[in-house]
Each structure stands twice: as C-alpha cells, then as structure tokens.
Tab-separated table of C-alpha atoms in Angstrom:
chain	number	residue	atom	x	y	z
V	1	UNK	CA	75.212	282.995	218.355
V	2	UNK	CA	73.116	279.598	218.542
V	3	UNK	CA	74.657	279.080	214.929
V	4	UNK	CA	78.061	279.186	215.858
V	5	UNK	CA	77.579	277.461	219.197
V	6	UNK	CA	74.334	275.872	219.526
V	7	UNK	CA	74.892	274.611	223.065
V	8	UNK	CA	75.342	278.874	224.044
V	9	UNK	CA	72.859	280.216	226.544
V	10	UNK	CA	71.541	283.734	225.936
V	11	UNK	CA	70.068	285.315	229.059
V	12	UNK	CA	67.915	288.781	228.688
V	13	UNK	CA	69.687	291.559	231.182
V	14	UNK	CA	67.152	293.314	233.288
V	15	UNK	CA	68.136	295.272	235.659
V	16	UNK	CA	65.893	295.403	239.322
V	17	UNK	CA	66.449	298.425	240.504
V	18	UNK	CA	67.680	300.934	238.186
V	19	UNK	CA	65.782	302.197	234.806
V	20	UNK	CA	68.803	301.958	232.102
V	21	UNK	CA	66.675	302.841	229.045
V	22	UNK	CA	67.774	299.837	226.761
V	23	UNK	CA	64.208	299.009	225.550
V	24	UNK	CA	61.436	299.984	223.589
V	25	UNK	CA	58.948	298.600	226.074
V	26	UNK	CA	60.262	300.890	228.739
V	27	UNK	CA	58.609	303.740	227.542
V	28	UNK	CA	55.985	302.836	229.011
V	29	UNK	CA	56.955	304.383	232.289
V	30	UNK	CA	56.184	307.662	230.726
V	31	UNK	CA	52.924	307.733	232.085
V	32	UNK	CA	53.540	306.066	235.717
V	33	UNK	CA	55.617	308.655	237.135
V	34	UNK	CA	54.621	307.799	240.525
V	35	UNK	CA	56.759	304.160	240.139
V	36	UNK	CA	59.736	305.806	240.469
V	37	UNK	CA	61.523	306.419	244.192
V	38	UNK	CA	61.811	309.916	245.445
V	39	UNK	CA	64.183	311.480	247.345
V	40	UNK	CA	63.234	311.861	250.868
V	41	UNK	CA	64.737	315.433	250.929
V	42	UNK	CA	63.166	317.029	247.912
V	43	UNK	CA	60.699	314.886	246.803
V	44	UNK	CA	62.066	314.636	244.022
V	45	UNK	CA	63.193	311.153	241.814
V	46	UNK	CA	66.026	309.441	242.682
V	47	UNK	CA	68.753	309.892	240.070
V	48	UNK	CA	72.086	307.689	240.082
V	49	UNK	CA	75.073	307.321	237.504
V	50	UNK	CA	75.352	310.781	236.515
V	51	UNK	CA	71.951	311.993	237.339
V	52	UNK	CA	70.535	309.906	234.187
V	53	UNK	CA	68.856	306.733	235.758
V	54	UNK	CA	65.703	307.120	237.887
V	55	UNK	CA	65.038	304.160	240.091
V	56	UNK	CA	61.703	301.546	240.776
V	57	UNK	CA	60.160	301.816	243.570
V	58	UNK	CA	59.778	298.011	244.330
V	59	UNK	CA	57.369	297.946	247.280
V	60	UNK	CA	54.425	299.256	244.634
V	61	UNK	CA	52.604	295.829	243.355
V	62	UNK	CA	52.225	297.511	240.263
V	63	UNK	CA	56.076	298.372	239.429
V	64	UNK	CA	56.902	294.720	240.226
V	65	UNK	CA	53.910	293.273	237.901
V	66	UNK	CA	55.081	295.366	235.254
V	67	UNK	CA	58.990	294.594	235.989
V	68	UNK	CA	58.075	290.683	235.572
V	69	UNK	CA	55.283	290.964	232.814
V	70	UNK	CA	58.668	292.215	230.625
V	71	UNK	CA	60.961	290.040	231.996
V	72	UNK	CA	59.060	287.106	231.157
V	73	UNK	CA	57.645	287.982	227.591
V	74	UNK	CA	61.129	288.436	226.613
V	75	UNK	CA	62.283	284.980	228.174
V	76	UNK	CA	59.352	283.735	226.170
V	77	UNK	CA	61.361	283.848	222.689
V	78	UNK	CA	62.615	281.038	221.684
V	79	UNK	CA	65.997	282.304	221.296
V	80	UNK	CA	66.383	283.718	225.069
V	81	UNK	CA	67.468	281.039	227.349
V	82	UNK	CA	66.612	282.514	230.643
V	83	UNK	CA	67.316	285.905	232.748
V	84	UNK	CA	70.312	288.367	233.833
V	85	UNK	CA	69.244	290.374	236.917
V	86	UNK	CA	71.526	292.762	237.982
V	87	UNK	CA	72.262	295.624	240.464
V	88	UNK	CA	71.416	293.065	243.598
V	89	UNK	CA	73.996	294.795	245.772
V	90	UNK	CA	72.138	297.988	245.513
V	91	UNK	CA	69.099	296.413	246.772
V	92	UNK	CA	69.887	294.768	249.550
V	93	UNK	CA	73.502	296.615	250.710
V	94	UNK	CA	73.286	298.317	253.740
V	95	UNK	CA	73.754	301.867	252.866
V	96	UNK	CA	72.663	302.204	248.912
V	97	UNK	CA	69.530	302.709	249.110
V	98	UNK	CA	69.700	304.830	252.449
V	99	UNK	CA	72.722	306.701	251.479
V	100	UNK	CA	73.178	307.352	247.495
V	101	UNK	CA	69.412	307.024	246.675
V	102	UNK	CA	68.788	309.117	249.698
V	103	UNK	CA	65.340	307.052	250.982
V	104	UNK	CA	64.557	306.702	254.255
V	105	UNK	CA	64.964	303.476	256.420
V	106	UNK	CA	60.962	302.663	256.150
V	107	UNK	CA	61.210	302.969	252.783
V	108	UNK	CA	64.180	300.871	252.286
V	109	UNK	CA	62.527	298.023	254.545
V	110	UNK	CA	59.612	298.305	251.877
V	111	UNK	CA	61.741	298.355	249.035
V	112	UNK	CA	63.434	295.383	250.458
V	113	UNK	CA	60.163	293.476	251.302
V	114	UNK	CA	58.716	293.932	247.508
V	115	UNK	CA	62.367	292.816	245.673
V	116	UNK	CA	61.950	290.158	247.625
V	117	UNK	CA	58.641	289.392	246.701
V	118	UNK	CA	59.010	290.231	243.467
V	119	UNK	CA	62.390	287.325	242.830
V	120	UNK	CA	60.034	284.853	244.299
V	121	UNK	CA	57.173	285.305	241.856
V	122	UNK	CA	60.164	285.541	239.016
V	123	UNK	CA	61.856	282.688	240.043
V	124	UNK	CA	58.301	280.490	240.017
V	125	UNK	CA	57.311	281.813	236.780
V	126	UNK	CA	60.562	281.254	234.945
V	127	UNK	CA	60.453	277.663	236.839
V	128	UNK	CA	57.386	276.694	234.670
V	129	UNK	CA	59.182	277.906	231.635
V	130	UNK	CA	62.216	276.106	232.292
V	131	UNK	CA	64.760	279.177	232.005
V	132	UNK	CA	67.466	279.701	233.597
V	133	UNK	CA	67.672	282.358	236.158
V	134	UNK	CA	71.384	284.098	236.430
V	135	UNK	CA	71.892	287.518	239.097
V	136	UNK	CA	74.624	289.508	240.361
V	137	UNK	CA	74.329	288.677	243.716
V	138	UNK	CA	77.429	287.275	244.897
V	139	UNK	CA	79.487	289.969	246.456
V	140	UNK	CA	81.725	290.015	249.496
V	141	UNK	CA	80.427	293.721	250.745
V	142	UNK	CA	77.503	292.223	251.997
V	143	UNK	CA	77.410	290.217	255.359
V	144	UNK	CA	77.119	287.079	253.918
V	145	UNK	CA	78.376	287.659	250.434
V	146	UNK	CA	75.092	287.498	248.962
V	147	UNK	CA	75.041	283.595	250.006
V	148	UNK	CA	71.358	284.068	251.786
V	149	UNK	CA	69.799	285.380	248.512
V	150	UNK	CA	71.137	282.765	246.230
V	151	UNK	CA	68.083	280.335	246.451
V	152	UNK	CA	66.187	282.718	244.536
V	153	UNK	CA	68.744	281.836	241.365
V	154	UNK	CA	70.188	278.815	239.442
V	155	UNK	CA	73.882	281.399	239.617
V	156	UNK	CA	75.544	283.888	239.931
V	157	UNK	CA	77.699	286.510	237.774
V	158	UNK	CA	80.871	287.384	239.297
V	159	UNK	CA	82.631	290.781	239.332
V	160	UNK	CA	84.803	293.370	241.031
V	161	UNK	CA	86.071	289.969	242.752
V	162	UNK	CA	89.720	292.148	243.775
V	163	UNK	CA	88.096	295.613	243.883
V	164	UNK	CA	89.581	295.928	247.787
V	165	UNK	CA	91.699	294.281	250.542
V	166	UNK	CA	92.755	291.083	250.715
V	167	UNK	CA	90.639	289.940	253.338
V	168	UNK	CA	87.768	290.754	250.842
V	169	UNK	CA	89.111	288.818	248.456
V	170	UNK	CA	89.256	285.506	250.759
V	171	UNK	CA	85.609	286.081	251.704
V	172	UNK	CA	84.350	286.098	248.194
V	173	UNK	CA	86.489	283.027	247.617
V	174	UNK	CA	84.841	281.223	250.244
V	175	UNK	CA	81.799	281.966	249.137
V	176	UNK	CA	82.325	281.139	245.545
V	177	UNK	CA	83.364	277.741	246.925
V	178	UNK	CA	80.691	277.141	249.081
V	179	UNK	CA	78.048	278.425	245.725
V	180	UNK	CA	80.181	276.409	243.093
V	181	UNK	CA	79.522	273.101	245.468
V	182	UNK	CA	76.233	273.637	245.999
V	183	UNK	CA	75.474	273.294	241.962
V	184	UNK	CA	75.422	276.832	241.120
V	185	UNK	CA	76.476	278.654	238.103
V	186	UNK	CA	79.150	280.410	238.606
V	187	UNK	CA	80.581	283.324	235.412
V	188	UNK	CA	83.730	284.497	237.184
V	189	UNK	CA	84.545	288.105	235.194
V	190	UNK	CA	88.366	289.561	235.664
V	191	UNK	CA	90.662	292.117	234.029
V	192	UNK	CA	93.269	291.258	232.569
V	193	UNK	CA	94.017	294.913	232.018
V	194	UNK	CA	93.075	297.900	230.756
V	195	UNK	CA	92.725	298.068	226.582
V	196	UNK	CA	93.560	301.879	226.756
V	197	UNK	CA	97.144	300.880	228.361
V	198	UNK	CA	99.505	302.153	225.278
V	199	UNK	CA	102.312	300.335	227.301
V	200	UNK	CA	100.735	296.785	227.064
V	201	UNK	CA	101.794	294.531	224.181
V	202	UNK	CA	98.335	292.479	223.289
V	203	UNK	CA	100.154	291.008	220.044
V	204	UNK	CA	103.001	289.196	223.027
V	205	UNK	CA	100.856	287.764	225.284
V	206	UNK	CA	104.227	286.280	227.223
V	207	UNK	CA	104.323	289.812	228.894
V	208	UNK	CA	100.983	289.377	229.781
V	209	UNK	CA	101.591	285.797	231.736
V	210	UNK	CA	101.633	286.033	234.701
V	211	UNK	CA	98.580	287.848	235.121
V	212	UNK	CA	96.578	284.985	232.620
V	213	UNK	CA	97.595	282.706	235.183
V	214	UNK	CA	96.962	284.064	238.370
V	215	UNK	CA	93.150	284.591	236.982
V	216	UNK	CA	93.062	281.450	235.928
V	217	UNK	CA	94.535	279.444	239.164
V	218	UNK	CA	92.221	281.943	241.218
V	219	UNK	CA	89.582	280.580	239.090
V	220	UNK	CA	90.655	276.776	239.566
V	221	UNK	CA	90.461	277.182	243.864
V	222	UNK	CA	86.574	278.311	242.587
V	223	UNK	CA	85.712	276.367	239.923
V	224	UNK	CA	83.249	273.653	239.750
V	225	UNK	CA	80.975	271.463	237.210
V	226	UNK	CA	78.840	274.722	236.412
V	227	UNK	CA	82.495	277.579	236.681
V	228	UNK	CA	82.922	279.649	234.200
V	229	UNK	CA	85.584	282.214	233.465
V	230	UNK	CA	86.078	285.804	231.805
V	231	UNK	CA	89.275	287.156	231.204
V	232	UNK	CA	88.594	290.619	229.693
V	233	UNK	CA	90.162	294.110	229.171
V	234	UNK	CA	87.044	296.296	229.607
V	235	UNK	CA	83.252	295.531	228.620
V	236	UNK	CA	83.423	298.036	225.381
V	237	UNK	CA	83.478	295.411	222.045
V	238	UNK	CA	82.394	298.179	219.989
V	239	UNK	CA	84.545	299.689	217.135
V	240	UNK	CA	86.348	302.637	217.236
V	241	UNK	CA	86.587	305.169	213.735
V	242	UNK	CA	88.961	302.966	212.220
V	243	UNK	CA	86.728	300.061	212.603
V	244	UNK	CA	88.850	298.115	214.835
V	245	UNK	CA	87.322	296.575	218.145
V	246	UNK	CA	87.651	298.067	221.331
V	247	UNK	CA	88.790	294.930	222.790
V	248	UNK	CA	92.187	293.664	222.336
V	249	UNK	CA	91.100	290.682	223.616
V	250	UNK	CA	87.800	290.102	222.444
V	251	UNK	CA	87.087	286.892	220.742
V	252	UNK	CA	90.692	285.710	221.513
V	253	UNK	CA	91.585	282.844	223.233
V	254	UNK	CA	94.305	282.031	225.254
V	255	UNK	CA	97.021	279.422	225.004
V	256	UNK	CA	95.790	277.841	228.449
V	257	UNK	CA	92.070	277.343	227.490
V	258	UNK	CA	93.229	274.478	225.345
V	259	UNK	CA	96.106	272.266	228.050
V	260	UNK	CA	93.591	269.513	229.917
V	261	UNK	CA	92.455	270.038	232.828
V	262	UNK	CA	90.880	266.472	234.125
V	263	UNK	CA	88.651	266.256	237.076
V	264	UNK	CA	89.547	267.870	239.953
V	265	UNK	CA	91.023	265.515	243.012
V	266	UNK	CA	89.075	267.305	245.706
V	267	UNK	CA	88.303	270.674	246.748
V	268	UNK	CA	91.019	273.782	247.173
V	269	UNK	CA	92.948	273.729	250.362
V	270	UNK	CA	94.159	277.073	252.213
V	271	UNK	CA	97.284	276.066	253.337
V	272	UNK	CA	98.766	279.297	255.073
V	273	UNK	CA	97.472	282.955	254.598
V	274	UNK	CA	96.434	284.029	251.626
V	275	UNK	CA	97.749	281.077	250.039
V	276	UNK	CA	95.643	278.420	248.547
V	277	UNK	CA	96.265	275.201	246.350
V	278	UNK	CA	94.195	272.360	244.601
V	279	UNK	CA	95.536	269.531	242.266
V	280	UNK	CA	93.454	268.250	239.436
V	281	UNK	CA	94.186	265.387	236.961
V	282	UNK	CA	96.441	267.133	234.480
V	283	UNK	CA	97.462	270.611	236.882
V	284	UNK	CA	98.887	271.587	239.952
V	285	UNK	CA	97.948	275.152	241.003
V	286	UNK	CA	99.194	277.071	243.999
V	287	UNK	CA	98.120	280.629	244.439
V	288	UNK	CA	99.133	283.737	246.667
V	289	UNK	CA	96.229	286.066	246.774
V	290	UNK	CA	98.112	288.865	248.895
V	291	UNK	CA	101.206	288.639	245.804
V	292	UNK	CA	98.657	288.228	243.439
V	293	UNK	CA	100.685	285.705	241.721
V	294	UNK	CA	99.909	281.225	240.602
V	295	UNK	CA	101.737	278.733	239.563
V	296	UNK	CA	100.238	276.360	237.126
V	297	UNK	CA	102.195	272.936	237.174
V	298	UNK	CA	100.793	271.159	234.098
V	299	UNK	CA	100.958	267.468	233.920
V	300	UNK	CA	103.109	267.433	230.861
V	301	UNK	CA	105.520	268.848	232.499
V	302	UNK	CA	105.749	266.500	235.387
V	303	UNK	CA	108.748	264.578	235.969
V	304	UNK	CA	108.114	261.297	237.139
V	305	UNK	CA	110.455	259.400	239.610
C-alpha cells in the first residue's frame, strides 16, 4: 500500500467490545475465561452475531491491560499508522448491552465506567507514539450522535448514515458538520448498491448517476479539510471461483473524483426541510435528503451573464 501511495494511512482494526478472532495473539484468552461477560440469566458467556463472538468484560483492569498491551504493540510497527476501534455503539447505546448481551444495568454502568477508562489510557499512549486514533463512534441512535465521546479520537468512521428515517438522517448530518469543523477526520462509507443486483449495469455507470451524485453532494454539505468519502457496493473484495472480485466497484474510480472542487465558500445551508445546499469554488450542490436526490452544478458548466 505505502508503495503505491506513500502518503496512505493504515490503521490496525480492534474491536472494544466484541472478540472477532482475527489474530494470533487472541488466543491468549484461552486461559482467562473469566474476561468474558456472562449472561445474567444463565451465567453463561455472552454470545452475539450468530452465537460465535463472546464479549470483554471491560470493567476487569486486566481485560483492558491486555486489550491495550495488543493494541499498541501492533501500532508499534512501522508500517501501522495508528488505530480502528470499532463497535462504540454497542458500548455505550442504551439498550445493547442491557438488551442483546442480556447484562444487567450494574453491570452495564461498570462496563461503561472501564471503556471509558480504558479509551483514555489508549488515547494517551497512542499520543506519545504519535498515531492516529480513528473509532466508529459517530452515530445518530445515540442521544448526541456520539458527539460527547469524540474527544477520546482524532475521527470518526462513518456508516449506516441512511439506515432509517429521515429525521435520522438530518441528525447525523448535523453532527458530521459540527465533527468535520471541529478538525476531525471524517471516512464517510455509502452504498452505492448492492454487487449481487443482476439488474444493475456496473460496465454503464450513467444508470448508476444519480445515485453517485446524491452520495457525493450529501458528502459535500459534510465535508471538510480532513472528509473523506466511500462509495462502495458491499465490504466483500475477495474473489469468487472464477477469480473475479467481489466488488464491481472496487478499485474503480468515478468520473466525478477527478472535476475540481476548489475551496468551499462557507459552510452548508438548510434552506427548507430536508433540503440543504453549499457552493464551493468550482460546484454548486443542492440536495433533497427526503427524495434522496443532488444536483451537482459544476463550474464548467456555468453560463456567465
């Protein structure tokens, strides 16, 4: 990656809540057992996504040693820029931990306390190594969309930005804003659609237009110094048995990435429900959230009177 793009910033995901067994170091929770959260009910562990995934109990000093002992050996290569931590939501929702992981409310208020704990001793220690420190913490299901956490990060990754009504929607946006101004990192993720849609042309992206652009003006209301977008048609890049990838739109890039852009001439303005504009130096964009539809004037095709 750094040879093809040396100014590209890997980040090392690690996950803060649930075990996904990516890594060869996490057999070492073999033998500690008791650093897993049990069910309230049976006493049993916790198992999410399909039954598969135990989860760590955070309030146990020892679980959130370990958790940042790993975290920052790996950040410790020179070839790993800084951290992913995902799975925020499931911390600090209301209902997750109560609910799905089935742990009582004292519990949960531990829990809480020792994440807490544990993002502030991560965030020092990366400090001193001067990595960068990335989460998935902006989301509009929580009160404040996630804004009240973000100190503990230098960004945020952004997904499942249209999973529900509009009024959703406009929250996120408004905290996206208020994030992107403040100097965060923002990685904005959206589908374009789904790669296993037989009806979808991938090799006439004209069909695919007007979707391209309304990602891309939702984007623009968002987007500052440190914005960065993801246009994608599902996470799987792998190859199928004929060897081809997945992704129809992996590794592509669209027409749009390469029209100017300019500075921006001030910040989004909400001009009526659900619709939102902002003007830059070289493109107009207006944007109906509730239509799900942008226009994208570009300056070249200005007409000037």
């Amino acid at each position: 990656i750094k040879e093809y793009n040396a100014n590209a910033k890997v980040l090392f995901y690690w996950n803060c809540i649930i075990n996904y067994t990516y890594y060869s170091f996490q057999k070492e929770l073999d033998d500690h057992e008791d650093w897993f959260l049990k069910d309230k009910t049976t006493g049993e562990d916790v198992e999410v996504h399909r039954g598969n995934r135990k989860l760590f109990d955070l309030s146990q000093p020892e679980v959130q040693k370990w958790w940042i002992d790993k975290a920052t050996g790996v950040c410790d290569h020179p070839s790993i820029d800084g951290l992913f931590i995902d799975a925020i939501t499931d911390v600090v929702s209301p209902t997750y931990l109560t609910n799905v992981a089935n742990i009582s409310d004292e519990k949960k208020t531990e829990v809480v306390k020792g994440w807490n704990e544990m993002m502030s001793d991560i965030q020092e220690a990366l400090v001193q190594k001067k990595k960068l420190k990335v989460a998935n913490v902006l989301r509009a299901l929580l009160s404040d969309s996630g804004l009240s956490y973000l100190h503990y990060f230098d960004g945020s990754y952004l997904e499942r930005f249209e999973d529900h009504d509009v009024e959703y929607l406009e929250k996120g946006i408004a905290a996206a804003q208020q994030a992107a101004q403040s100097k965060k990192i923002l990685a904005l993720t959206m589908r374009l659609c789904d790669s296993s849609d037989d009806e979808v042309d991938f090799d006439d992206m004209r069909k695919l237009q007007p979707r391209i652009d309304y990602c891309i003006g939702l984007f623009l209301i968002i987007a500052e110094k440190y914005s960065y977008l993801y246009i994608h048609d599902g996470y799987d890049v792998n190859t199928d048995s004929d060897g081809k990838c997945k992704s129809k739109v992996w590794l592509k890039r669209f027409s749009q990435y390469d029209r100017p852009l300019g500075e921006p001439l001030g910040p989004a303005e909400k001009v009526s429900n659900y619709n939102y504009t902002r003007v830059f130096e070289h493109v107009k964009v207006k944007v109906n959230i509730k239509e799900k539809r942008a226009h994208l004037s570009w300056s070249d095709d200005w007409v000037i009177v």
